[in-house]
């Protein structure tokens, strides 16, 4: 896997003593990992729909203006779960 599973995003203003963890907003599953999953595409789509924290990355993006650092998972929790 060539792409980092997570990204640490620095704030846009002076740092605050706050780190926001956004662990489950991605649905990205690299092809090599998908090939190893035993569920079919419909089952995977259903699980992604149920277990993805939709739009939390967008909601937490506003924290950059408050000086918060964000730890954002860039892969589906089925691939990498930082918790």
mmCIF file of C-alpha atoms in Angstrom:
data_model
loop_
_atom_site.group_PDB
_atom_site.id
_atom_site.type_symbol
_atom_site.label_atom_id
_atom_site.label_comp_id
_atom_site.label_asym_id
_atom_site.label_seq_id
_atom_site.Cartn_x
_atom_site.Cartn_y
_atom_site.Cartn_z
ATOM 1 C CA UNK A 1 0.000 0.000 0.000
ATOM 2 C CA UNK A 2 1.766 3.150 -1.169
ATOM 3 C CA UNK A 3 -0.578 5.725 0.290
ATOM 4 C CA UNK A 4 -0.521 6.524 4.013
ATOM 5 C CA UNK A 5 -3.542 5.154 5.879
ATOM 6 C CA UNK A 6 -3.991 8.410 7.753
ATOM 7 C CA UNK A 7 -3.183 12.095 7.515
ATOM 8 C CA UNK A 8 -2.309 14.589 10.224
ATOM 9 C CA UNK A 9 -3.626 17.979 9.162
ATOM 10 C CA UNK A 10 -2.161 21.064 10.803
ATOM 11 C CA UNK A 11 -4.488 23.922 11.720
ATOM 12 C CA UNK A 12 -4.854 27.015 9.557
ATOM 13 C CA UNK A 13 -4.297 29.362 12.528
ATOM 14 C CA UNK A 14 -2.197 29.297 15.695
ATOM 15 C CA UNK A 15 -2.331 25.921 17.376
ATOM 16 C CA UNK A 16 -4.849 25.185 20.088
ATOM 17 C CA UNK A 17 -4.474 22.385 22.600
ATOM 18 C CA UNK A 18 -6.914 20.246 20.669
ATOM 19 C CA UNK A 19 -6.558 17.192 18.448
ATOM 20 C CA UNK A 20 -9.612 15.943 16.578
ATOM 21 C CA UNK A 21 -9.637 12.251 15.650
ATOM 22 C CA UNK A 22 -11.721 11.429 12.570
ATOM 23 C CA UNK A 23 -11.344 7.647 12.253
ATOM 24 C CA UNK A 24 -14.235 6.285 10.189
ATOM 25 C CA UNK A 25 -15.283 8.690 7.444
ATOM 26 C CA UNK A 26 -13.490 7.032 4.522
ATOM 27 C CA UNK A 27 -14.817 4.268 2.275
ATOM 28 C CA UNK A 28 -11.548 3.809 0.373
ATOM 29 C CA UNK A 29 -10.405 0.197 0.061
ATOM 30 C CA UNK A 30 -7.331 -0.381 -2.127
ATOM 31 C CA UNK A 31 -7.785 -3.015 -4.827
ATOM 32 C CA UNK A 32 -5.205 -5.357 -3.276
ATOM 33 C CA UNK A 33 -7.087 -5.334 0.032
ATOM 34 C CA UNK A 34 -10.492 -5.690 -1.656
ATOM 35 C CA UNK A 35 -9.255 -8.822 -3.398
ATOM 36 C CA UNK A 36 -8.667 -10.405 0.021
ATOM 37 C CA UNK A 37 -12.161 -9.697 1.392
ATOM 38 C CA UNK A 38 -14.499 -12.673 1.130
ATOM 39 C CA UNK A 39 -17.787 -10.737 0.968
ATOM 40 C CA UNK A 40 -19.332 -9.891 -2.393
ATOM 41 C CA UNK A 41 -19.718 -6.302 -3.623
ATOM 42 C CA UNK A 42 -23.319 -5.968 -2.425
ATOM 43 C CA UNK A 43 -22.472 -7.175 1.084
ATOM 44 C CA UNK A 44 -19.462 -4.860 1.238
ATOM 45 C CA UNK A 45 -21.554 -1.886 0.067
ATOM 46 C CA UNK A 46 -24.125 -2.610 2.779
ATOM 47 C CA UNK A 47 -21.458 -2.835 5.477
ATOM 48 C CA UNK A 48 -19.772 0.362 4.279
ATOM 49 C CA UNK A 49 -23.117 2.148 4.352
ATOM 50 C CA UNK A 50 -23.795 0.975 7.896
ATOM 51 C CA UNK A 51 -20.353 1.423 9.422
ATOM 52 C CA UNK A 52 -19.006 4.598 7.818
ATOM 53 C CA UNK A 53 -19.267 7.828 9.798
ATOM 54 C CA UNK A 54 -20.480 9.891 6.860
ATOM 55 C CA UNK A 55 -19.400 13.546 6.613
ATOM 56 C CA UNK A 56 -17.517 13.639 9.902
ATOM 57 C CA UNK A 57 -14.397 14.709 8.019
ATOM 58 C CA UNK A 58 -16.358 17.695 6.657
ATOM 59 C CA UNK A 59 -17.754 18.556 10.081
ATOM 60 C CA UNK A 60 -14.343 18.405 11.735
ATOM 61 C CA UNK A 61 -12.692 20.436 8.945
ATOM 62 C CA UNK A 62 -14.066 23.594 10.578
ATOM 63 C CA UNK A 63 -11.800 22.943 13.566
ATOM 64 C CA UNK A 64 -8.798 24.042 11.496
ATOM 65 C CA UNK A 65 -10.011 27.619 11.830
ATOM 66 C CA UNK A 66 -10.013 27.191 15.618
ATOM 67 C CA UNK A 67 -6.428 25.941 15.684
ATOM 68 C CA UNK A 68 -7.088 22.232 16.105
ATOM 69 C CA UNK A 69 -4.890 19.554 14.579
ATOM 70 C CA UNK A 70 -6.823 16.756 12.861
ATOM 71 C CA UNK A 71 -5.927 13.073 12.624
ATOM 72 C CA UNK A 72 -7.968 11.782 9.662
ATOM 73 C CA UNK A 73 -8.115 8.149 8.587
ATOM 74 C CA UNK A 74 -7.923 8.005 4.766
ATOM 75 C CA UNK A 75 -8.872 4.328 4.460
ATOM 76 C CA UNK A 76 -12.035 2.462 5.340
ATOM 77 C CA UNK A 77 -12.174 1.052 8.840
ATOM 78 C CA UNK A 78 -12.235 -2.364 7.131
ATOM 79 C CA UNK A 79 -8.617 -1.724 6.066
ATOM 80 C CA UNK A 80 -7.158 0.324 8.908
ATOM 81 C CA UNK A 81 -8.781 1.233 12.197
ATOM 82 C CA UNK A 82 -6.522 3.512 14.255
ATOM 83 C CA UNK A 83 -8.503 2.904 17.395
#
